[in-house]
Each structure stands twice: as structure tokens, then as C-alpha cells.
Coordinates of C-alpha atoms in Angstrom, one line a residue:
X16 CA -115.2 28.4 -130.0
X17 CA -116.6 30.1 -133.4
X18 CA -115.5 32.4 -134.8
X19 CA -117.7 35.6 -134.1
X20 CA -118.5 38.4 -137.5
X21 CA -119.2 41.2 -135.6
X22 CA -118.5 43.0 -132.7
X23 CA -115.7 45.1 -131.2
X24 CA -113.0 42.3 -131.1
X25 CA -114.6 40.7 -135.0
X26 CA -113.8 44.3 -136.3
X27 CA -110.1 45.0 -134.0
X28 CA -109.4 41.6 -135.4
X29 CA -110.3 42.1 -139.3
X30 CA -106.1 43.0 -140.9
X31 CA -104.9 39.8 -139.1
X32 CA -107.7 36.9 -139.7
X33 CA -107.3 39.1 -143.7
X34 CA -103.5 38.5 -143.2
X35 CA -103.5 34.9 -142.9
X36 CA -106.8 34.2 -145.6
X37 CA -104.3 36.2 -147.8
X38 CA -101.1 34.3 -147.5
X39 CA -103.4 30.5 -147.3
X40 CA -104.9 31.8 -150.9
X41 CA -100.3 32.4 -151.9
X42 CA -100.1 28.6 -150.3
X43 CA -102.7 27.0 -151.8
X44 CA -101.6 28.7 -154.7
X45 CA -98.0 27.3 -154.0
X46 CA -99.2 24.3 -154.1
X47 CA -101.0 23.6 -157.0
X48 CA -97.7 25.5 -158.9
X49 CA -96.0 22.5 -157.4
X50 CA -98.4 20.0 -158.2
X51 CA -98.3 21.3 -161.9
X52 CA -94.9 20.8 -162.0
X53 CA -95.7 16.7 -161.0
X54 CA -98.0 16.0 -163.9
X55 CA -101.4 17.6 -162.4
X56 CA -103.9 17.9 -165.5
X57 CA -104.3 21.3 -165.8
X58 CA -108.3 20.0 -165.7
X59 CA -107.8 19.3 -162.4
X60 CA -106.2 22.7 -161.4
X61 CA -109.0 24.4 -162.9
X62 CA -111.2 22.6 -160.7
X63 CA -109.6 22.9 -158.1
X64 CA -108.7 27.1 -158.1
X65 CA -112.3 27.7 -158.9
X66 CA -114.1 25.2 -156.4
X67 CA -111.1 26.0 -152.8
X68 CA -112.7 29.7 -154.0
X69 CA -116.2 29.5 -154.2
X70 CA -115.8 26.9 -150.5
X71 CA -114.1 30.0 -149.0
X72 CA -116.7 32.2 -149.9
X73 CA -120.1 30.6 -148.5
X74 CA -117.3 29.6 -145.6
X75 CA -117.6 32.8 -145.0
X76 CA -121.5 33.8 -145.9
X77 CA -122.6 30.7 -143.3
X78 CA -120.3 32.4 -140.6
X79 CA -121.5 35.4 -141.2
X80 CA -125.9 34.1 -141.3
X81 CA -128.5 36.4 -139.2
X82 CA -132.1 37.3 -138.5
X83 CA -131.2 40.7 -137.5
X84 CA -132.6 43.9 -139.4
X85 CA -129.6 46.1 -139.4
X86 CA -126.8 43.0 -140.2
X87 CA -128.9 41.8 -142.5
X88 CA -129.5 45.2 -144.1
X89 CA -126.1 47.3 -144.1
X90 CA -123.8 44.6 -142.0
X91 CA -125.1 46.6 -138.7
X92 CA -123.5 49.6 -140.0
X93 CA -120.1 49.3 -139.1
X94 CA -117.9 48.0 -141.3
X95 CA -114.3 50.3 -141.1
X96 CA -113.4 52.0 -144.4
X97 CA -110.9 50.6 -145.3
X98 CA -112.2 47.2 -145.4
X99 CA -115.5 48.7 -147.2
X100 CA -113.4 50.4 -149.9
X101 CA -112.6 46.7 -150.7
X102 CA -115.5 46.3 -150.6
X103 CA -116.8 48.3 -152.0
X104 CA -113.9 48.0 -155.0
X105 CA -115.1 43.6 -155.3
X106 CA -118.8 45.1 -155.9
X107 CA -117.6 47.5 -158.6
X108 CA -115.3 45.7 -160.3
X109 CA -117.7 43.1 -162.0
X110 CA -116.7 40.4 -164.7
X111 CA -117.8 43.8 -167.6
X112 CA -113.9 44.8 -165.5
X113 CA -112.1 42.3 -164.6
X114 CA -112.8 39.8 -168.1
X115 CA -114.1 42.2 -170.8
X116 CA -112.5 45.5 -170.4
X117 CA -109.1 44.4 -171.6
X118 CA -111.1 42.6 -173.6
X119 CA -112.6 45.1 -174.8
X120 CA -109.3 47.7 -175.4
X121 CA -107.2 44.7 -177.0
X122 CA -110.5 44.0 -179.9
X123 CA -111.3 48.4 -179.7
X124 CA -108.5 50.2 -179.4
X125 CA -108.8 53.9 -178.1
X126 CA -112.0 54.6 -177.7
X127 CA -112.2 52.1 -175.0
X128 CA -110.0 54.1 -172.9
X129 CA -114.0 55.3 -172.4
X130 CA -114.7 53.0 -169.9
X131 CA -111.5 53.5 -168.0
X132 CA -112.0 57.3 -167.1
X133 CA -115.4 56.9 -166.9
X134 CA -115.7 54.2 -164.5
X135 CA -113.0 55.7 -162.0
X136 CA -114.2 59.2 -162.5
X137 CA -117.4 58.5 -161.4
X138 CA -116.6 57.6 -157.6
X139 CA -115.4 61.7 -158.4
X140 CA -119.2 62.5 -158.6
X141 CA -120.3 59.6 -155.5
X142 CA -117.3 61.4 -153.6
X143 CA -118.3 64.8 -153.8
X144 CA -122.1 64.5 -154.4
X145 CA -123.6 61.1 -152.8
X146 CA -122.1 58.9 -150.1
X147 CA -121.1 61.0 -147.2
X148 CA -125.1 62.6 -147.5
X149 CA -127.1 59.0 -147.9
X150 CA -125.3 58.0 -145.4
X151 CA -125.9 60.7 -143.1
X152 CA -129.5 61.2 -144.1
X153 CA -129.4 56.8 -142.6
X154 CA -131.3 54.7 -145.0
X155 CA -131.7 50.8 -145.6
X156 CA -132.1 51.4 -149.6
X157 CA -132.0 53.6 -152.6
X158 CA -135.1 53.7 -152.4
X159 CA -136.0 54.2 -149.0
X160 CA -134.1 58.0 -148.9
X161 CA -136.4 58.6 -152.5
X162 CA -139.5 57.1 -150.8
X163 CA -138.1 59.0 -147.1
X164 CA -136.5 62.5 -148.9
X165 CA -139.8 63.8 -151.0
X166 CA -142.8 61.4 -149.3
X167 CA -145.3 58.9 -150.4
X168 CA -145.8 55.6 -151.9
X169 CA -145.8 56.1 -155.1
X170 CA -141.9 57.8 -155.3
X171 CA -140.6 55.0 -153.6
X172 CA -142.5 53.2 -156.1
X173 CA -141.0 54.2 -158.9
X174 CA -137.6 54.2 -157.5
X175 CA -137.9 50.6 -157.0
X176 CA -138.6 50.1 -161.0
X177 CA -136.2 51.6 -162.0
X178 CA -133.4 49.8 -159.2
X179 CA -134.8 46.7 -161.0
X180 CA -134.8 47.4 -164.5
X181 CA -131.1 49.0 -163.9
X182 CA -130.1 45.7 -161.0
X183 CA -131.5 42.7 -163.4
X184 CA -129.5 44.3 -166.9
X185 CA -126.5 44.4 -164.6
X186 CA -126.6 40.9 -163.5
X187 CA -127.6 39.0 -166.5
X188 CA -123.8 40.6 -167.3
X189 CA -122.7 39.0 -164.2
X190 CA -124.2 35.5 -164.4
X191 CA -122.8 35.1 -167.8
X192 CA -119.4 36.2 -166.4
X193 CA -119.5 33.7 -164.0
X194 CA -121.6 31.3 -166.3
X195 CA -118.3 31.5 -168.6
X196 CA -115.7 30.4 -165.9
X197 CA -117.3 27.8 -164.7
X198 CA -118.2 26.6 -168.3
X199 CA -114.5 25.9 -169.2
X200 CA -113.1 25.1 -165.6
X201 CA -116.0 22.1 -165.8
X202 CA -116.0 21.3 -168.8
X203 CA -119.9 21.6 -169.4
X204 CA -122.1 23.9 -171.6
X205 CA -122.6 27.4 -170.7
X206 CA -126.3 27.1 -170.6
X207 CA -125.3 24.9 -166.9
X208 CA -122.7 27.0 -165.8
X209 CA -124.6 29.6 -165.4
X210 CA -126.6 28.1 -162.7
X211 CA -123.5 25.9 -161.0
X212 CA -122.2 30.4 -160.7
X213 CA -125.2 31.2 -159.5
X214 CA -125.9 28.6 -156.7
X215 CA -122.1 29.6 -155.5
X216 CA -124.0 33.3 -155.5
X217 CA -126.9 32.7 -153.3
X218 CA -124.5 30.9 -150.9
X219 CA -122.6 33.8 -150.5
X220 CA -125.4 36.2 -149.8
X221 CA -129.0 34.6 -148.5
X222 CA -128.2 33.6 -145.1
X223 CA -125.7 36.2 -144.1
X224 CA -127.2 39.2 -146.3
X225 CA -125.3 42.5 -146.4
X226 CA -122.9 41.5 -143.1
X227 CA -122.0 37.5 -145.1
X228 CA -121.6 40.1 -148.7
X229 CA -118.9 42.3 -147.2
X230 CA -117.2 39.8 -145.7
X231 CA -116.9 37.9 -148.7
X232 CA -116.0 40.6 -151.8
X233 CA -113.2 41.3 -149.0
X234 CA -111.8 37.8 -149.3
X235 CA -112.6 38.2 -152.7
X236 CA -111.0 41.8 -153.2
X237 CA -108.0 40.4 -152.5
X238 CA -108.6 37.1 -155.1
X239 CA -108.7 38.6 -157.9
X240 CA -106.4 41.5 -157.7
X241 CA -103.6 38.7 -157.3
X242 CA -105.2 37.3 -160.3
X243 CA -105.2 39.8 -162.4
X244 CA -101.7 41.5 -161.4
X245 CA -99.9 38.4 -161.3
X246 CA -100.2 37.9 -164.8
X247 CA -99.4 41.5 -166.4
X248 CA -96.2 41.5 -164.3
X249 CA -95.0 37.6 -165.0
X250 CA -95.9 38.8 -169.2
X251 CA -93.9 42.0 -168.5
X252 CA -90.7 40.7 -167.2
X253 CA -91.2 38.0 -169.3
X254 CA -90.9 40.4 -172.8
X255 CA -88.0 42.2 -171.2
X256 CA -90.5 44.7 -170.1
X257 CA -89.7 45.2 -167.2
X258 CA -91.7 44.6 -163.4
X259 CA -93.5 47.2 -163.4
X260 CA -95.3 47.1 -167.0
X261 CA -98.3 50.0 -166.1
X262 CA -95.3 52.1 -166.1
X263 CA -93.1 50.5 -168.8
X264 CA -95.3 49.3 -171.4
X265 CA -94.8 52.1 -173.4
X266 CA -92.4 50.2 -176.3
X267 CA -94.4 47.0 -176.0
X268 CA -97.1 49.7 -177.7
X269 CA -94.9 51.1 -180.0
X270 CA -93.9 48.0 -180.7
X271 CA -97.5 46.6 -181.8
X272 CA -98.0 50.0 -184.3
X273 CA -95.1 48.6 -186.3
X274 CA -96.5 45.4 -187.1
X275 CA -99.7 46.5 -187.4
X276 CA -99.6 47.7 -190.8
X277 CA -96.6 44.7 -191.6
X278 CA -99.9 42.5 -190.2
X279 CA -102.9 44.0 -191.7
X280 CA -104.9 44.4 -189.3
X281 CA -107.8 46.7 -190.8
X282 CA -108.7 44.6 -193.6
X283 CA -112.3 43.7 -192.8
X284 CA -112.7 39.6 -192.6
X285 CA -113.9 38.0 -195.5
X286 CA -116.2 36.3 -194.2
X287 CA -118.4 35.9 -191.4
X288 CA -118.7 34.6 -187.9
X289 CA -121.6 34.7 -185.8
X290 CA -121.2 36.0 -182.0
X291 CA -117.1 36.6 -182.8
X292 CA -114.7 39.3 -184.4
X293 CA -111.3 39.6 -185.4
X294 CA -108.8 42.7 -185.1
X295 CA -109.7 45.9 -187.6
X296 CA -109.0 48.8 -185.3
X297 CA -105.5 50.1 -185.0
X298 CA -104.3 48.8 -181.0
X299 CA -103.3 53.0 -180.1
X300 CA -104.6 55.4 -182.8
X301 CA -107.5 57.9 -181.7
X302 CA -110.7 57.3 -184.6
X303 CA -110.2 60.5 -186.3
X304 CA -113.2 63.2 -186.1
X305 CA -115.1 65.8 -184.0
X306 CA -118.1 62.4 -184.0
X307 CA -115.2 60.0 -182.5
X308 CA -114.3 62.9 -180.6
X309 CA -118.3 63.2 -179.4
X310 CA -118.4 59.9 -178.5
X311 CA -115.5 58.8 -176.4
X312 CA -116.6 62.1 -173.8
X313 CA -119.9 60.9 -174.3
X314 CA -119.7 57.1 -173.7
X315 CA -117.3 58.3 -170.2
X316 CA -119.9 60.4 -169.2
X317 CA -122.5 58.4 -168.9
X318 CA -120.1 55.3 -167.4
X319 CA -119.8 58.9 -164.8
X320 CA -122.5 59.4 -163.7
X321 CA -123.8 55.7 -164.0
X322 CA -122.1 54.7 -161.2
X323 CA -122.6 57.2 -159.4
X324 CA -126.3 56.2 -159.6
X325 CA -126.2 52.6 -159.4
X326 CA -127.8 51.8 -156.5
X327 CA -125.6 48.9 -154.9
X328 CA -123.0 50.6 -155.0
X329 CA -124.8 53.6 -153.2
X330 CA -125.7 51.0 -150.7
X331 CA -122.4 49.6 -149.5
X332 CA -121.8 54.0 -148.1
X333 CA -125.0 53.2 -145.8
X334 CA -122.4 51.0 -143.9
X335 CA -119.8 52.5 -142.9
X336 CA -120.3 53.4 -139.0
X337 CA -120.2 57.7 -139.4
X338 CA -120.6 60.0 -142.1
X339 CA -117.2 60.6 -142.2
X340 CA -116.1 57.3 -142.2
X341 CA -118.5 56.9 -145.4
X342 CA -116.3 60.2 -147.4
X343 CA -113.0 57.6 -146.1
X344 CA -114.3 54.6 -147.3
X345 CA -114.9 56.6 -151.3
X346 CA -111.0 57.3 -150.8
X347 CA -109.7 53.9 -150.2
X348 CA -112.6 52.0 -153.0
X349 CA -111.1 54.7 -155.7
X350 CA -107.8 53.0 -154.8
X351 CA -108.8 49.8 -154.9
X352 CA -110.8 50.3 -158.2
X353 CA -107.5 52.9 -159.3
X354 CA -105.1 49.0 -159.4
X355 CA -106.9 47.2 -161.9
X356 CA -107.7 49.9 -164.1
X357 CA -104.4 51.5 -165.1
X358 CA -102.9 47.7 -165.4
X359 CA -105.9 47.1 -167.9
X360 CA -104.7 49.1 -170.4
X361 CA -101.1 46.9 -170.1
X362 CA -103.1 43.7 -169.7
X363 CA -104.0 44.5 -173.6
X364 CA -100.9 44.9 -175.1
X365 CA -99.4 42.6 -173.9
X366 CA -101.9 40.4 -174.5
X367 CA -102.0 41.3 -178.4
X368 CA -98.5 41.2 -178.8
X369 CA -97.6 37.9 -177.8
X370 CA -100.4 37.3 -180.3
X371 CA -98.2 39.8 -183.0
X372 CA -95.0 39.3 -182.4
X373 CA -92.9 37.1 -184.1
X374 CA -89.8 37.1 -182.4
X375 CA -91.9 35.4 -179.0
X376 CA -92.7 32.3 -179.4
X377 CA -96.3 32.8 -178.5
X378 CA -96.7 34.7 -181.3
X379 CA -99.7 33.0 -184.2
X380 CA -100.5 35.5 -187.4
X381 CA -98.2 33.8 -190.3
X382 CA -97.8 30.6 -188.9
X383 CA -99.5 27.6 -190.7
X384 CA -103.2 27.4 -189.5
X385 CA -102.8 23.4 -188.9
X386 CA -100.1 24.2 -186.8
X387 CA -102.2 27.5 -184.8
X388 CA -105.1 24.7 -184.5
X389 CA -103.6 22.2 -182.7
X390 CA -102.0 24.2 -180.6
X391 CA -104.6 23.5 -177.0
X392 CA -105.5 27.2 -176.2
X393 CA -106.8 27.0 -179.1
X394 CA -109.0 23.7 -179.2
X395 CA -109.9 23.9 -176.4
X396 CA -111.7 28.4 -176.0
X397 CA -113.1 26.6 -179.9
X398 CA -114.4 23.9 -178.0
X399 CA -117.0 26.5 -176.4
X400 CA -117.5 28.5 -179.4
X401 CA -115.4 31.7 -178.7
X402 CA -113.3 31.1 -180.4
X403 CA -112.9 30.6 -184.5
X404 CA -110.3 30.3 -187.3
X405 CA -111.2 30.2 -191.2
X406 CA -108.8 29.9 -193.6
X407 CA -110.8 32.2 -196.2
X408 CA -107.7 33.4 -198.8
X409 CA -107.2 29.3 -199.1
X410 CA -103.5 29.7 -198.6
X411 CA -103.3 28.1 -195.4
X412 CA -101.2 30.9 -192.5
X413 CA -103.2 32.6 -190.5
X414 CA -103.9 36.1 -191.3
X415 CA -105.4 38.7 -188.4
X416 CA -108.8 38.8 -189.8
X417 CA -109.2 35.2 -190.5
X418 CA -108.5 34.6 -186.7
X419 CA -112.1 35.3 -184.7
X420 CA -112.8 35.3 -181.2
X421 CA -115.0 36.6 -178.2
X422 CA -113.5 40.3 -176.6
X423 CA -114.9 38.4 -173.8
X424 CA -111.8 35.3 -173.0
X425 CA -108.4 37.6 -173.5
X426 CA -108.2 38.2 -169.9
X427 CA -108.5 34.5 -169.2
X428 CA -106.7 33.1 -172.3
X429 CA -103.9 35.3 -172.2
X430 CA -102.1 32.9 -169.1
X431 CA -102.2 30.0 -172.1
X432 CA -102.1 31.6 -175.2
X433 CA -99.2 34.0 -173.8
X434 CA -97.3 30.6 -172.3
X435 CA -97.2 31.1 -168.8
X436 CA -98.0 27.8 -166.7
X437 CA -100.8 26.3 -166.9
X438 CA -101.6 27.8 -162.4
X439 CA -101.7 31.1 -163.8
X440 CA -104.8 30.3 -166.1
X441 CA -106.3 27.9 -162.3
X442 CA -106.3 32.2 -160.4
X443 CA -106.4 34.1 -163.6
X444 CA -110.4 32.4 -163.6
X445 CA -110.6 31.9 -159.9
X446 CA -110.4 35.5 -160.7
X447 CA -112.6 36.2 -163.0
X448 CA -115.2 34.2 -160.8
X449 CA -114.7 36.4 -157.8
X450 CA -115.6 39.6 -159.8
X451 CA -118.7 38.0 -161.4
X452 CA -119.8 35.9 -157.6
X453 CA -119.2 39.4 -156.3
X454 CA -120.6 42.1 -158.0
X455 CA -124.0 39.6 -158.5
X456 CA -124.3 39.5 -154.7
X457 CA -124.5 43.4 -154.9
X458 CA -127.2 43.3 -157.2
X459 CA -128.9 40.8 -156.4
X460 CA -128.9 41.5 -152.6
X461 CA -130.0 45.3 -153.7
X462 CA -133.0 44.3 -155.5
X463 CA -134.5 41.5 -152.6
X464 CA -133.6 44.9 -149.9
X465 CA -135.4 46.6 -152.1
X466 CA -138.5 44.3 -153.3
X467 CA -138.3 43.1 -149.4
X468 CA -138.2 45.9 -147.7
X469 CA -139.7 49.2 -149.7
X470 CA -142.3 47.3 -151.2
X471 CA -143.0 44.8 -149.5
X472 CA -142.2 46.1 -145.6
X473 CA -143.0 49.8 -146.4
X474 CA -145.6 49.8 -148.9
X475 CA -148.1 45.9 -148.8
X476 CA -147.4 45.2 -145.4
X477 CA -146.3 46.9 -142.6
X478 CA -146.3 45.6 -138.8
X479 CA -144.6 42.4 -140.8
X480 CA -142.3 40.7 -138.3
X481 CA -139.0 40.4 -138.9
X482 CA -138.2 37.2 -139.2
X483 CA -141.4 37.7 -142.4
X484 CA -139.5 39.7 -144.3
X485 CA -135.5 38.3 -144.1
X486 CA -137.5 35.3 -145.5
X487 CA -138.9 37.2 -147.3
X488 CA -135.9 38.9 -148.8
X489 CA -134.5 35.3 -148.8
X490 CA -136.9 34.0 -151.1
X491 CA -137.0 37.0 -153.5
X492 CA -133.2 36.2 -153.5
X493 CA -133.0 33.1 -155.2
X494 CA -136.3 33.4 -157.3
X495 CA -135.0 37.0 -159.3
X496 CA -131.6 34.3 -159.1
X497 CA -132.9 31.8 -161.5
X498 CA -134.4 34.4 -163.4
X499 CA -131.1 35.8 -163.8
X500 CA -129.3 32.4 -164.5
X501 CA -132.4 32.4 -167.1
X502 CA -132.1 35.2 -169.7
X503 CA -128.2 34.6 -169.4
X504 CA -128.8 30.8 -170.5
X505 CA -130.2 32.7 -173.4
X506 CA -127.1 35.0 -174.6
X507 CA -129.3 38.0 -175.8
X508 CA -125.8 40.4 -175.6
X509 CA -122.1 40.6 -175.0
X510 CA -120.8 41.7 -170.7
X511 CA -119.8 44.9 -171.4
X512 CA -122.8 46.3 -173.4
X513 CA -125.5 44.8 -171.0
X514 CA -123.8 46.7 -168.6
X515 CA -123.1 49.7 -170.1
X516 CA -127.4 50.3 -170.7
X517 CA -127.5 49.1 -166.5
X518 CA -125.3 52.1 -166.1
X519 CA -127.8 54.2 -169.1
X520 CA -130.9 52.2 -166.9
X521 CA -129.6 54.3 -163.9
X522 CA -129.0 57.4 -164.8
X523 CA -132.0 58.5 -166.9
X524 CA -134.0 56.9 -163.6
X525 CA -132.5 57.6 -160.8
X526 CA -129.6 60.2 -160.8
X527 CA -132.0 63.5 -161.5
X528 CA -133.1 62.8 -157.6
X529 CA -130.5 62.1 -155.6
X530 CA -128.8 64.9 -156.9
X531 CA -131.7 67.7 -156.3
X532 CA -132.6 65.6 -153.4
X533 CA -129.6 66.7 -151.6
X534 CA -128.7 69.9 -153.2
X535 CA -131.8 71.0 -153.8
X536 CA -134.2 71.5 -151.5
X537 CA -137.3 72.9 -153.3
X538 CA -137.1 69.5 -155.2
X539 CA -141.1 68.5 -154.2
X540 CA -142.2 64.5 -154.5
X541 CA -144.5 65.3 -158.1
X542 CA -140.7 66.4 -159.7
X543 CA -139.3 63.7 -158.0
X544 CA -142.1 61.0 -159.8
X545 CA -141.7 62.6 -163.2
X546 CA -137.6 62.4 -163.6
X547 CA -137.3 59.1 -162.5
X548 CA -140.6 58.1 -165.2
X549 CA -139.9 60.4 -167.9
X550 CA -135.6 59.7 -167.5
X551 CA -136.8 55.7 -168.2
X552 CA -139.2 56.4 -170.2
X553 CA -137.6 59.0 -172.7
X554 CA -134.2 56.5 -172.5
X555 CA -135.6 53.3 -172.9
X556 CA -137.8 54.1 -175.6
X557 CA -134.3 55.8 -177.3
X558 CA -132.9 52.4 -176.7
X559 CA -135.8 50.5 -178.2
X560 CA -135.7 52.9 -181.1
X561 CA -131.4 52.6 -182.1
X562 CA -132.1 48.8 -181.4
X563 CA -134.7 49.1 -183.8
X564 CA -133.3 51.2 -186.4
X565 CA -133.1 54.4 -185.8
X566 CA -130.0 56.8 -187.5
X567 CA -129.3 57.7 -183.6
X568 CA -128.9 61.7 -182.3
X569 CA -125.7 63.3 -183.1
X570 CA -124.1 59.5 -182.4
X571 CA -126.2 58.2 -179.4
X572 CA -126.0 54.9 -180.3
X573 CA -126.8 51.9 -178.3
X574 CA -124.4 52.1 -175.7
X575 CA -125.1 55.9 -175.2
X576 CA -128.8 56.1 -174.0
X577 CA -128.3 57.6 -170.7
X578 CA -128.0 61.2 -172.7
X579 CA -131.5 61.3 -173.2
X580 CA -132.8 59.7 -170.5
X581 CA -130.9 62.7 -168.0
X582 CA -131.0 65.2 -169.5
X583 CA -135.2 65.0 -169.7
X584 CA -134.9 63.3 -166.1
X585 CA -133.8 66.4 -165.0
X586 CA -135.6 69.4 -167.4
X587 CA -138.7 66.7 -166.2
X588 CA -138.1 67.1 -162.7
X589 CA -136.9 71.0 -162.7
X590 CA -139.9 72.0 -164.9
X591 CA -142.8 70.2 -162.9
X592 CA -141.1 70.7 -159.5
X593 CA -142.1 74.2 -160.0
X594 CA -145.2 74.0 -161.0
X595 CA -146.8 72.4 -157.8
X596 CA -145.6 73.9 -153.8
X597 CA -142.4 74.0 -152.5
X598 CA -142.2 70.3 -149.6
X599 CA -142.7 71.9 -145.8
X600 CA -140.6 73.4 -143.8
X601 CA -139.7 70.3 -141.6
X602 CA -138.3 68.8 -145.1
X603 CA -136.5 71.2 -146.5
X604 CA -134.9 72.5 -142.6
X605 CA -134.0 68.2 -143.2
X606 CA -132.7 69.0 -146.8
X607 CA -130.1 71.3 -145.2
X608 CA -128.8 69.2 -142.2
X609 CA -128.2 66.2 -144.6
X610 CA -126.1 68.7 -146.8
X611 CA -123.3 68.8 -143.5
X612 CA -121.7 66.0 -144.5
X613 CA -120.8 65.0 -139.7
X614 CA -123.1 64.5 -136.8
X615 CA -125.8 62.2 -136.2
X616 CA -127.4 59.9 -138.9
X617 CA -131.5 61.9 -139.0
X618 CA -133.7 58.5 -139.7
X619 CA -134.0 56.9 -136.5
X620 CA -132.3 59.4 -134.3
X621 CA -135.0 59.8 -132.3

């Protein structure tokens, strides 16, 4: 008899199932390590890691297939808090967190810690302002909540538009990350890699919807957290800082501070390489001045408020059995996310020291350019256009400002340039792919679900049969995924930049109607529409103006345009709400009841 991916017995056996899965993955890792010792090629190891994990995710996705509406949209509302916390962490820790964040800290130092602060702090807002109350409401999607709370098809439609803008921006970054990893693992052009990555993503989500995505995301979290922590611990031990790098990498920071002036960090490059940069920012020194402090605070603010506005994260809390479980699930999410974010600065520091410290065999600065160019990892990343060396002063010796790289490769390339066994590189590639796939799954599902449920079923064809609704959702999943892959293949922007834009779009249009929908029962339909329309228009317009050459207001550049959008959104919603009558008594009683984070779900209880 086949394994049933639903029901009480399945839920009760989850620890055992994922325990066996984790053990199996570690056995596979050990077999690859033995294979490397016996002469297995690096290419074969990389392909094996990526192929093995994708097949496992696809297997789970196929086993979780369903034609039940509740299972497809909200995983049957049966996901225990611990496992929903793991799935949310995987949903949250995208290619930006796994692949790009440590690279940002590596290249730009202290200021990029604003991402860590904001992304972690955002869960405080989710826990206190959103998750338990949205779960109490009992909706399927974020536009479902807004459309039901405020009433009216136009309200629901505005929420759909904001969700699509934010989620599509976000998903292109995740497909970019998966394409980068697939291109490196299979040694194929990036433009092909994005479609291979997309194929893996669709297999996981298309047949089983939220149920399939949930169980694959738990599996993906296990892979990505192992892949992120192993190289850090290995490097820290090998460099003599101890086996708990998160608490012991302080001397590594001090060593970098000592080496930076000796190596000339801060000297601008004499020439430019499109898409790549050199180290010019000191690792641990905050930028001086009130403007720098303001930009740190506003970037962290955008990431926090954006976190509490992202539909694919909020809809994860619709899958828990109860309101209490939703609240507990947020705490577990924060814990699982903390494990990675607490480690990212250590990874960036140890990686940088590997390249800088002349006492380490892995150092490259001050060595002959011919010697560095002969290194396999330099050749491999150079061939895919993500790393370059220029002998600008013609002395044949590599200087810091002659070494160009894309920050997105730091996490993926660290095992290679730190001299770790290649099996670690394969492990990290599998982890990066898991991170990108898990978030892309959640985003594609959020968009397809809202178009099939909120636009098609609630607005266009309320009498549609269940089979037709689910078929529509699956077709939309493929169409949106192909559109995302097409945009990703154009390489319009970097991973971290695209993610920051998605956060700003979401907070510009959704934060005010979500928060006020729970905490201000006077908020009405007209105000909600004004908040979404004016907020998104103001944020988007400001972004276009800044990108077009306008001088940013108060240092609010293209990564921080959400500040403008959310302020306009709140002002518009409050002013317009006060211009029109309050909602009826029934709606106000419903809002009062939503704010009690216990009891039965409101929608569908009668």
C-alpha cells in the first residue's frame, strides 16, 4: 500500500518520515564524499547532488497530488506548527537569503546587515499584527481576506493586482538563482538553466498545490540548512576559530580589519567590467554620517514591513489546524530562519578572510595573476561571466581592485576557493537550489491561486466546478512560471535588488489595508481601495523617477521606495475612510471577533 500524504496517521508519523529523509540525505552525502576520494569528477558530483534532490522533491510533489479544494489551496489546514515553521522558513529563505545575502555583506560590509535585521524583525510584525488574525478569518488567499473584509469585487481586484506585481518581481529573482545554479552544475548557458530550474519548481507544486509545496518545502529546508551550516563550521575549524563560528568569528573580523589597509581595500578600480564589482567597502566599519544611519534604518524598515505584507508568506499561516497553531508556527518560523541569518555574517567574514589572509593557502591577493587564473574555480566562474581579473597596472600581481566578481556567487563559490572538498560545493549547490525552488514554489502558487480563486472563481465565474477551478490554477501556474523564466533570462537586475523591489511593492499596496482591516473596524471599502491604488502608484512612480535620474528624497533610493508608498497608502486610506460611512454593524462585529486570537474560524463555520 502506498504512503498516504494526508490524514492523522500521516501527520503523527511526520517526525519519523523526515528523520528517515534526513538520514538518507546524509548517507547520500557520505557516498558522494567517498566517490570523490575514489576519483569521481567534480562535474559528476555537482550533477548528482542537483539531480538527486530535485528527483526527491518531484517524488514528494507527485505523491501529494490532490483534487480537493482545501488540500490544494491550504493543505487541508492540517500542518503542525513545527513543520509549518520549517516550510515557512524554506518559503522565506529564498535565493536572496541563501545565495545573495552573505555575498552582499561580503562586498558591502556593515550596511547590508540591514537586510538581516529587517528580514528577521519582520516576523515580529507577522506574529503580533497578522498571522493569528488572518488564520482566524479563515480565508484562502490574501486578496480573499481583503475582498471579504471590505467587500466588493473592485477591492478584491486591487489586491490581486498588488499581489501579482510584488510576487512576479520576487519570483523572477528566484528563477534567476535557480538558473545560475543549474547553469553551473550542468555547465549549460544561463538562459537554458532558468527553464530547467522552472521545470523542477513546477513538478513540485503543479499536482498538489499547497499540500505538495508544504511537504517539499520541509524537505528543502532540511537540505538548505545543512548546506549552509556545514561549510561555515568546516572553514571556522580549519582556520582555527573553533567549531561554533557564529559565536567565535570575532578574531576573523579583527584580522580582516588589519589586512584591509595593507591590501588597499577602498581603492577604486581603474577600469569597469559590466555586471561585476570589486571590494571597495571596509568590512566592519559603519558608514559615517546621519544619512548613512537613516539609510540603514529605512532599509531595515522596508524589509520588516515588506515581510509582513508578502502574500506567499502570510498564506502559509492559513494551513495550520487552529489560530493557536498559527501563532506557534510563527515562533517556529523565526527560530528556523534565525539559524541561517545568524550564520550569514560569519560566512561572509570567513569567506573574505580565505581570499585575503596570506597565511592561508587559499589567499589570492598579492600572488601572480597567472597563478590565480590557473585556479579551477577562477576559470569555472570566469567562463560563465560571473568573475573576471584585469591587470590594470600591468605588474602581473593581483590587487584587490583588479579582482571583479558578482556578489551572488560568494556562497556558491566559497567551498571551492576556501579549499574544501568538492562534495561541499555540490552540497551548497543543492542547498541554493532548494532555497530558490522553495520560494519560487510559494510565489507561483500564491499568484496562480489568487488568479484562479479570487479573479476566476470569485469575480468571473462563481459557478465554476471544482475540477475546472483546479485545472485553471494549474494552467496559470505554468503560464506564470514561463513568463517569469523569460524575464529572468533577460538579466534585468540582480537577485537582491529584485527582492528589495518586491518587498517595497508589497508594503506600498498591501500593508495598510491588511493592518487596518484587523485593527481599525472603522476602515471601509473606499479607504482600502484608495490605500492600495495610491500606495502602489506612489511607490511605483517614485521608483521609476529615481531610476530615471531623479535625485532621491532624503536618501530614499530605489531599494527604499516602499517608504514613500506605505506612507501615501496609510494617509490615503485613513482620509478616504473618514470621508465615507463606516462599515455596517455586522462587519464591525466580525472585526471585533477577528481580533480575539482563539476560537473558531469565522468564514465557513455556519
